[in-house]
Structure formats: structure tokens, C-alpha cells
Tab-separated table of C-alpha atoms in Angstrom:
chain	number	residue	atom	x	y	z
A	1	MET	CA	79.955	92.748	-19.578
A	2	GLU	CA	79.507	90.749	-16.413
A	3	PHE	CA	81.482	87.887	-14.839
A	4	GLU	CA	79.591	85.205	-12.950
A	5	LYS	CA	80.545	81.983	-11.187
A	6	LEU	CA	79.147	78.993	-13.063
A	7	THR	CA	77.625	75.885	-11.503
A	8	ALA	CA	76.289	72.544	-12.715
A	9	GLU	CA	73.061	74.347	-13.671
A	10	ASN	CA	75.102	76.216	-16.318
A	11	PHE	CA	76.702	73.073	-17.794
A	12	PRO	CA	74.300	72.770	-20.750
A	13	GLU	CA	75.115	76.278	-22.013
A	14	VAL	CA	78.807	75.823	-21.159
A	15	ILE	CA	78.956	72.635	-23.240
A	16	GLN	CA	77.114	74.313	-26.105
A	17	LEU	CA	79.584	77.221	-26.067
A	18	TRP	CA	82.561	74.851	-25.724
A	19	GLU	CA	81.456	72.808	-28.718
A	20	ALA	CA	80.837	75.863	-30.915
A	21	SER	CA	84.230	77.295	-30.006
A	22	VAL	CA	86.063	73.982	-30.448
A	23	ARG	CA	84.499	73.404	-33.853
A	24	PHE	CA	85.629	76.902	-34.873
A	25	SER	CA	89.154	76.893	-33.436
A	26	HIS	CA	90.201	73.234	-33.258
A	27	ASP	CA	89.946	72.172	-36.887
A	28	PHE	CA	92.541	69.470	-36.217
A	29	LEU	CA	90.105	67.470	-34.044
A	30	LYS	CA	88.163	64.614	-35.549
A	31	GLU	CA	84.416	64.299	-35.041
A	32	GLU	CA	84.913	61.154	-32.949
A	33	ASP	CA	87.318	63.072	-30.683
A	34	ILE	CA	84.699	65.717	-29.956
A	35	SER	CA	82.139	62.957	-29.343
A	36	LEU	CA	84.556	61.318	-26.891
A	37	MET	CA	85.368	64.548	-25.021
A	38	LYS	CA	81.851	65.917	-24.628
A	39	PRO	CA	80.434	63.353	-22.156
A	40	MET	CA	83.677	63.357	-20.145
A	41	LEU	CA	83.435	67.147	-19.872
A	42	ILE	CA	79.844	66.951	-18.682
A	43	ASN	CA	80.236	64.009	-16.298
A	44	THR	CA	83.665	64.620	-14.788
A	45	TYR	CA	85.888	67.442	-15.952
A	46	LEU	CA	83.683	70.533	-15.529
A	47	GLN	CA	82.794	69.498	-11.984
A	48	SER	CA	86.460	69.590	-11.001
A	49	LEU	CA	87.019	73.186	-12.121
A	50	ASN	CA	86.288	76.639	-10.837
A	51	LEU	CA	84.218	77.998	-13.734
A	52	VAL	CA	83.540	81.658	-14.465
A	53	GLY	CA	81.352	82.902	-17.288
A	54	LEU	CA	81.356	86.165	-19.180
A	55	TYR	CA	77.903	87.477	-20.005
A	56	LYS	CA	76.877	90.101	-22.504
A	57	GLY	CA	73.167	89.479	-22.899
A	58	GLY	CA	73.940	85.754	-22.653
A	59	LEU	CA	76.987	83.595	-22.002
A	60	ILE	CA	79.655	84.579	-24.556
A	61	GLY	CA	82.730	83.012	-22.949
A	62	PHE	CA	84.037	81.181	-19.931
A	63	TYR	CA	87.162	79.930	-18.257
A	64	GLY	CA	87.922	77.048	-15.923
A	65	THR	CA	90.760	76.953	-13.410
A	66	ARG	CA	92.278	74.495	-10.994
A	67	SER	CA	94.816	75.791	-8.488
A	68	SER	CA	96.891	78.380	-10.363
A	69	LYS	CA	96.391	76.804	-13.788
A	70	LEU	CA	94.009	77.882	-16.513
A	71	GLU	CA	92.443	74.633	-17.705
A	72	MET	CA	90.155	76.073	-20.372
A	73	LEU	CA	89.117	79.369	-21.902
A	74	TYR	CA	86.534	79.537	-24.668
A	75	VAL	CA	84.671	82.331	-26.421
A	76	LEU	CA	81.771	82.030	-28.841
A	77	PRO	CA	83.061	82.275	-32.427
A	78	ASN	CA	81.122	85.512	-33.137
A	79	TYR	CA	82.977	87.210	-30.266
A	80	ILE	CA	86.522	85.986	-30.978
A	81	GLY	CA	88.976	88.785	-31.715
A	82	GLN	CA	86.962	91.429	-29.861
A	83	GLY	CA	88.853	91.426	-26.546
A	84	TYR	CA	86.621	89.023	-24.630
A	85	GLY	CA	89.264	86.310	-24.407
A	86	LYS	CA	91.687	88.888	-23.041
A	87	ALA	CA	89.061	90.053	-20.534
A	88	LEU	CA	88.495	86.466	-19.371
A	89	LEU	CA	92.239	85.865	-19.060
A	90	GLN	CA	92.761	89.095	-17.107
A	91	HIS	CA	89.910	88.157	-14.772
A	92	ALA	CA	91.444	84.707	-14.207
A	93	ARG	CA	94.859	86.217	-13.567
A	94	GLU	CA	93.480	88.745	-11.093
A	95	PHE	CA	90.939	86.639	-9.206
A	96	GLU	CA	92.252	83.093	-9.631
A	97	LYS	CA	95.965	84.014	-9.660
A	98	ILE	CA	96.628	81.747	-12.637
A	99	ASP	CA	100.176	81.616	-13.949
A	100	ALA	CA	100.091	78.561	-16.243
A	101	VAL	CA	98.112	77.139	-19.150
A	102	GLU	CA	98.342	74.184	-21.526
A	103	VAL	CA	97.437	74.680	-25.164
A	104	ASN	CA	97.043	72.266	-28.061
A	105	GLU	CA	100.152	72.703	-30.185
A	106	GLN	CA	98.019	72.668	-33.352
A	107	ASN	CA	95.900	75.597	-32.112
A	108	ARG	CA	98.201	78.295	-33.497
A	109	SER	CA	95.817	81.169	-32.759
A	110	ALA	CA	95.607	80.186	-29.064
A	111	LEU	CA	99.389	79.889	-28.839
A	112	ALA	CA	99.774	83.351	-30.373
A	113	PHE	CA	97.105	84.741	-28.032
A	114	TYR	CA	98.794	83.459	-24.873
A	115	GLU	CA	102.246	84.522	-26.055
A	116	HIS	CA	100.883	88.005	-26.760
A	117	GLN	CA	99.454	88.055	-23.216
A	118	GLY	CA	102.878	87.339	-21.678
A	119	PHE	CA	102.995	83.550	-21.477
A	120	ARG	CA	105.957	81.537	-22.742
A	121	ILE	CA	106.354	77.874	-23.618
A	122	VAL	CA	108.297	75.819	-21.072
A	123	ASN	CA	107.690	72.257	-22.268
A	124	LYS	CA	105.626	69.966	-24.452
A	125	ILE	CA	103.834	66.669	-23.906
A	126	GLU	CA	102.967	64.394	-26.827
A	127	LYS	CA	99.407	63.425	-25.818
A	128	ASP	CA	96.585	65.525	-24.486
A	129	HIS	CA	94.674	64.801	-21.267
A	130	TRP	CA	92.229	62.631	-23.168
A	131	GLY	CA	95.078	60.303	-24.174
A	132	LEU	CA	94.777	61.396	-27.792
A	133	GLY	CA	97.752	62.183	-30.017
A	134	TYR	CA	97.374	65.958	-29.865
A	135	PRO	CA	100.509	67.458	-28.318
A	136	LEU	CA	100.113	70.055	-25.593
A	137	VAL	CA	102.489	72.869	-24.784
A	138	HIS	CA	102.780	74.027	-21.193
A	139	MET	CA	103.046	77.798	-20.885
A	140	VAL	CA	103.799	79.994	-17.870
A	141	PHE	CA	103.276	83.687	-17.296
A	142	ASP	CA	106.423	85.779	-17.135
């Protein structure tokens, strides 16, 4: 298991992993929502984040941070539930000093994961950052 800083050269594999993970874990999203998000991720959002990948033969997960906030954390579906998400989160906490995250309210497994890792909900917003009607909960580390 190896952590590596990701750059624009890694965006194609990052997007591929993101989409596989989102399709697995975000069953509440519509196809048109994913189609809307994907180009914005590629053209704008990923460039604004500090991205770190987790490799085990190939890229199996990654996180993105801005300041002390975890903006995204995704693991390939075949590796979910095997401790890689926890490893990514611990790396982000140690090296990026993150203490906050926002999670889609409908993503119950992610909420449970972050709560189990010591985060608690402090507030909720009704629309996500894409302007879509998917509520987000803001969580902080205790």
C-alpha cells in the first residue's frame, strides 16, 4: 500500500475510480446528475484540490482536501469494507490535518463510516455543491 500525490496526469484514472465508486455507493443519483458532475470534476473541481491516491498494484482509492476539509474520498467498489477508506482518512488526518467533511445525507454507509471514525454532524444544507437537491451534512472531528 502506497500513498502518492496526484496531478492532472492522474485525472483520467481518478475520474474512472470516482465514477465506479459513485455508481456503487450513490444509488440516489440520477444518470443525468453523474453526467453533469463528471465534466465539472475534470475541468474545475479536481484542479482546486490537494489529491492523494492509494495504490495497491494500481489506484484503488483517493482523497481530495482543501484547507482542513476533506472534500472527497473514494475507494474502488471491490476494495470497500477492507480498511482502505480508513487508511485514506487516517492519512488525510495526519498529513492534511483535516477536521471536517461534508457527506450526502442519502449516503448512509458514508455517514456511518465517518461517525465510526469520530466525526459528528453539526449542520445540514439542503442542496449539494452542484446546486442539486441532495442534502449535505457537515461533520467535524471530535
